[in-house]
Amino acid sequence: MLNNLKSITFSLFIFTSSVFSYNDAAENWQLGFQDPATPIMEGIINLHHDLMYFICVIFIFVSWMLIRTLWHFESTQNNIPSSLTHGTLIEIIWTVTPACILLIIAIPSFSLLYAMDEIISPAITIKTLGHQWYWSYEYSDYLSEEGESIMYDSYMIPEEDLNLGQLRLLEVDNRMVVPTNTHIRVIVSAADVLHSWAIPSLGIKCDAVPGRLNQTSIFIKREGVYYGQCSEICGINHGFMPIVIEAVKLSNYISWISNKLNE
């Protein structure tokens, strides 16, 4: 009886873990998207699915037309070639139909594009600076008693120092901590060469250009740890400057800020 109870409990644990777990880091042989954690990423995935519908319908229709044409108009079945050179109706159809499809696609794509550039009254501003080959973060909204803001560097943890369960080439020693359900503005720049601050599950990819300040916004809907990497070839160690964002409750974020200010 006890063994049966243990097996049932273990099965329920596996079931709930598979239902409520999220994919917020890259996996081997992954084909799809990571699970979205922001409204922008949800919009990107929905737009992708909408476009795939049109692509599949067009692919099936064009393939059917090609096969039908090759089958029915093969030379042995048509000894006398057709003298038809123009078909006004069919030409109007194959011009107007793609134009209408493009208009249908343009409406949600432009809406998403403008939503990605919109900055909605940010409650927090964080500056991220790309270096060869690590990231540094600055929380300029908070000042210590000495008048200094929170600043720290984020380096990749070497493979030999990883703990059990940590991800190779993705873990860092200092994560970027942010609160959930909060509008956050991120100012991105670089100190030396071109970098790119990208987190797939948040739908963010912002170029870090020396001498230029780019900005993007984040609104994370759930707690979690989100992994990204520099997406611009920035030198020999380009593949060794990961990005890790930890989204926590507002109360935990306030405690983290307090500890950082007292360090």
Coordinates of C-alpha atoms in Angstrom, one line a residue:
M1 CA 0.0 0.0 0.0
L2 CA 2.8 2.4 0.9
N3 CA 4.7 1.6 -2.3
N4 CA 1.6 2.2 -4.3
L5 CA 1.1 5.5 -2.6
K6 CA 4.7 6.5 -3.3
S7 CA 4.4 5.6 -6.9
I8 CA 1.1 7.6 -7.3
T9 CA 2.7 10.6 -5.5
F10 CA 5.8 10.4 -7.8
S11 CA 3.6 10.2 -10.9
L12 CA 1.6 13.3 -9.8
F13 CA 4.9 15.1 -9.2
I14 CA 6.1 14.3 -12.7
F15 CA 2.8 15.3 -14.2
T16 CA 2.6 18.6 -12.4
S17 CA 6.3 19.3 -13.2
S18 CA 5.7 18.7 -16.9
V19 CA 2.6 20.9 -16.8
F20 CA 3.9 23.9 -14.9
S21 CA 7.6 23.9 -15.8
Y22 CA 8.8 26.4 -18.4
N23 CA 11.6 26.2 -21.0
D24 CA 13.6 29.4 -20.4
A25 CA 16.9 28.2 -21.8
A26 CA 18.1 26.7 -25.0
E27 CA 17.9 22.9 -25.3
N28 CA 19.7 20.4 -27.5
W29 CA 18.1 20.1 -30.9
Q30 CA 15.5 22.6 -30.1
L31 CA 13.2 23.6 -33.0
G32 CA 10.5 25.7 -31.4
F33 CA 10.5 28.9 -29.3
Q34 CA 11.3 29.1 -25.6
D35 CA 8.3 29.6 -23.4
P36 CA 7.2 33.3 -23.4
A37 CA 7.5 35.4 -20.3
T38 CA 6.5 38.8 -21.7
P39 CA 3.6 40.1 -23.7
I40 CA 6.0 40.9 -26.5
M41 CA 7.3 37.4 -26.8
E42 CA 3.7 36.1 -26.7
G43 CA 2.9 38.4 -29.6
I44 CA 6.0 37.2 -31.6
I45 CA 5.0 33.5 -31.2
N46 CA 1.4 34.3 -32.2
L47 CA 2.5 36.2 -35.3
H48 CA 4.8 33.2 -36.2
H49 CA 1.9 30.8 -35.9
D50 CA -0.3 33.0 -38.0
L51 CA 2.4 33.3 -40.7
M52 CA 2.9 29.5 -40.6
Y53 CA -0.8 29.0 -41.4
F54 CA -0.5 31.1 -44.6
I55 CA 2.8 29.5 -45.5
C56 CA 1.4 26.0 -45.2
V57 CA -1.7 26.8 -47.2
I58 CA 0.4 28.5 -50.0
F59 CA 2.9 25.6 -50.0
I60 CA 0.2 23.0 -50.4
F61 CA -1.7 24.9 -53.1
V62 CA 1.4 25.7 -55.2
S63 CA 2.7 22.1 -54.9
W64 CA -0.7 20.8 -56.0
M65 CA -0.8 23.2 -59.0
L66 CA 2.7 22.2 -60.0
I67 CA 2.0 18.4 -59.8
R68 CA -1.3 18.8 -61.6
T69 CA 0.4 20.9 -64.4
L70 CA 3.2 18.4 -64.8
W71 CA 0.8 15.5 -64.9
H72 CA -1.9 16.8 -67.3
F73 CA 0.4 18.8 -69.6
E74 CA 3.1 16.3 -70.1
S75 CA 4.2 16.1 -73.7
T76 CA 2.9 12.6 -74.4
Q77 CA -0.6 13.8 -73.4
N78 CA -0.5 17.0 -75.4
N79 CA 0.8 16.4 -78.9
I80 CA -0.6 19.7 -80.0
P81 CA 0.7 22.6 -77.8
S82 CA -1.8 25.2 -76.6
S83 CA -1.9 28.5 -78.4
L84 CA -3.3 30.3 -75.3
T85 CA -0.9 33.1 -74.3
H86 CA -2.9 35.3 -71.9
G87 CA -5.6 34.7 -69.3
T88 CA -6.8 38.0 -67.9
L89 CA -8.9 36.5 -65.1
I90 CA -6.2 34.2 -63.8
E91 CA -3.6 37.0 -63.9
I92 CA -5.9 39.3 -61.9
I93 CA -6.5 36.5 -59.3
W94 CA -2.8 35.6 -58.9
T95 CA -1.9 39.3 -58.5
V96 CA -4.8 40.4 -56.1
T97 CA -4.7 37.3 -53.9
P98 CA -1.0 37.7 -52.7
A99 CA -1.6 41.4 -52.2
C100 CA -4.5 40.7 -50.0
I101 CA -2.5 38.1 -48.0
L102 CA 0.3 40.7 -47.5
L103 CA -2.2 43.2 -46.2
I104 CA -3.6 40.7 -43.8
I105 CA -0.1 39.9 -42.5
A106 CA 0.9 43.5 -42.3
I107 CA -1.7 44.6 -39.8
P108 CA -0.6 42.4 -36.8
S109 CA 3.1 42.7 -37.7
F110 CA 3.1 46.5 -37.7
S111 CA 1.0 46.4 -34.5
L112 CA 3.6 44.2 -32.8
L113 CA 6.5 46.3 -34.2
Y114 CA 5.2 49.5 -32.7
A115 CA 4.4 47.7 -29.4
M116 CA 8.1 46.5 -29.2
D117 CA 9.3 50.2 -29.4
E118 CA 6.9 51.6 -26.9
I119 CA 8.2 52.5 -23.5
I120 CA 5.4 52.7 -20.9
S121 CA 6.2 54.9 -17.9
P122 CA 9.1 52.7 -16.6
A123 CA 9.2 52.2 -12.8
I124 CA 12.9 51.0 -13.0
T125 CA 15.7 51.9 -15.3
I126 CA 18.7 49.6 -15.6
K127 CA 21.8 50.2 -17.7
T128 CA 23.6 47.3 -19.2
L129 CA 27.1 47.7 -20.7
G130 CA 28.8 45.1 -22.9
H131 CA 32.5 44.5 -22.5
Q132 CA 35.0 42.0 -24.0
W133 CA 33.7 39.6 -22.7
Y134 CA 31.3 40.2 -19.9
W135 CA 28.3 42.4 -19.0
S136 CA 28.0 45.0 -16.3
Y137 CA 24.8 46.4 -14.8
E138 CA 23.9 49.7 -13.2
Y139 CA 20.8 50.4 -11.1
S140 CA 21.0 54.2 -11.1
D141 CA 17.5 54.7 -9.4
Y142 CA 19.0 53.7 -6.1
L143 CA 21.7 55.5 -4.2
S144 CA 23.7 54.4 -1.2
E145 CA 24.5 56.7 1.7
E146 CA 27.7 57.6 -0.1
G147 CA 25.7 58.7 -3.2
E148 CA 26.8 55.7 -5.3
S149 CA 24.5 53.7 -7.4
I150 CA 24.4 49.9 -7.6
M151 CA 26.9 48.6 -10.1
Y152 CA 28.4 45.1 -10.6
D153 CA 29.9 42.9 -13.3
S154 CA 28.5 39.6 -14.6
Y155 CA 30.9 37.0 -15.7
M156 CA 30.3 33.5 -17.0
I157 CA 31.0 30.7 -14.5
P158 CA 33.8 28.4 -15.8
E159 CA 32.8 24.8 -16.5
E160 CA 34.9 23.5 -13.7
D161 CA 33.2 25.7 -11.1
L162 CA 29.6 24.8 -12.0
N163 CA 27.3 23.2 -9.4
L164 CA 25.0 20.3 -10.1
G165 CA 22.1 21.5 -12.2
Q166 CA 23.7 24.7 -13.5
L167 CA 23.8 25.2 -17.3
R168 CA 27.1 25.1 -19.1
L169 CA 28.1 28.3 -20.9
L170 CA 25.0 30.0 -19.6
E171 CA 25.4 30.5 -15.8
V172 CA 26.9 33.8 -14.4
D173 CA 28.2 34.8 -11.0
N174 CA 26.0 37.8 -10.7
R175 CA 22.5 37.7 -12.2
M176 CA 20.4 40.7 -13.2
V177 CA 17.6 40.8 -10.7
V178 CA 14.3 42.4 -11.7
P179 CA 10.7 42.4 -10.2
T180 CA 7.8 40.8 -12.0
N181 CA 4.7 42.7 -13.3
T182 CA 6.8 45.9 -13.5
H183 CA 7.6 48.1 -16.5
I184 CA 11.4 48.2 -16.7
R185 CA 13.5 50.3 -19.1
V186 CA 16.8 48.8 -20.1
I187 CA 19.5 51.1 -21.6
V188 CA 22.0 49.1 -23.6
S189 CA 25.5 50.3 -24.7
A190 CA 29.0 48.9 -25.1
A191 CA 32.4 49.9 -23.9
D192 CA 34.6 48.5 -26.7
V193 CA 33.1 46.7 -29.7
L194 CA 29.6 45.8 -30.9
H195 CA 27.6 43.5 -28.7
S196 CA 23.9 42.5 -28.6
W197 CA 21.9 41.9 -25.5
A198 CA 19.4 39.1 -26.3
I199 CA 17.1 37.0 -24.1
P200 CA 14.8 34.8 -26.3
S201 CA 12.1 34.0 -23.7
L202 CA 11.6 37.7 -23.1
G203 CA 11.5 38.6 -26.8
I204 CA 14.5 41.0 -26.5
K205 CA 17.4 41.6 -28.8
C206 CA 19.0 45.0 -28.5
D207 CA 22.3 46.0 -30.1
A208 CA 25.0 47.4 -27.8
V209 CA 26.9 50.0 -29.7
P210 CA 29.9 52.0 -28.3
G211 CA 29.0 55.7 -27.9
R212 CA 25.3 55.1 -28.4
L213 CA 22.5 54.4 -25.9
N214 CA 19.8 52.1 -27.1
Q215 CA 16.8 51.3 -25.0
T216 CA 14.2 48.5 -24.7
S217 CA 11.5 47.7 -22.3
I218 CA 10.6 44.6 -20.2
F219 CA 7.4 43.5 -18.5
I220 CA 7.9 40.0 -17.1
K221 CA 4.7 38.2 -16.2
R222 CA 6.1 35.3 -14.1
E223 CA 8.9 34.5 -11.8
G224 CA 11.8 32.6 -13.2
V225 CA 15.4 32.6 -14.5
Y226 CA 15.9 33.6 -18.1
Y227 CA 19.0 32.9 -20.1
G228 CA 20.4 34.7 -23.1
Q229 CA 23.7 35.3 -24.8
C230 CA 25.5 38.0 -26.8
S231 CA 24.1 37.8 -30.3
E232 CA 26.8 39.9 -32.1
I233 CA 30.1 38.4 -33.0
C234 CA 32.3 40.5 -30.7
G235 CA 35.6 38.7 -30.7
I236 CA 37.3 35.4 -29.7
N237 CA 35.2 34.9 -26.6
H238 CA 31.9 35.9 -28.1
G239 CA 30.3 32.6 -27.0
F240 CA 31.3 33.1 -23.4
M241 CA 29.4 36.2 -22.2
P242 CA 25.9 34.9 -21.3
I243 CA 23.0 36.9 -19.9
V244 CA 21.0 35.7 -16.9
I245 CA 17.9 37.6 -15.7
E246 CA 16.2 36.5 -12.5
A247 CA 12.6 37.7 -12.1
V248 CA 11.4 37.7 -8.5
K249 CA 8.5 39.1 -6.4
L250 CA 8.6 42.8 -5.6
S251 CA 9.2 42.1 -1.9
N252 CA 12.2 39.9 -2.7
Y253 CA 13.5 42.5 -5.2
I254 CA 13.3 45.2 -2.5
S255 CA 15.3 43.0 -0.1
W256 CA 17.9 42.3 -2.8
I257 CA 18.3 46.1 -3.5
S258 CA 18.7 46.7 0.3
N259 CA 21.4 44.1 0.5
K260 CA 23.2 45.6 -2.5
L261 CA 23.1 49.1 -1.1
N262 CA 24.5 47.9 2.3
E263 CA 27.4 46.0 0.7

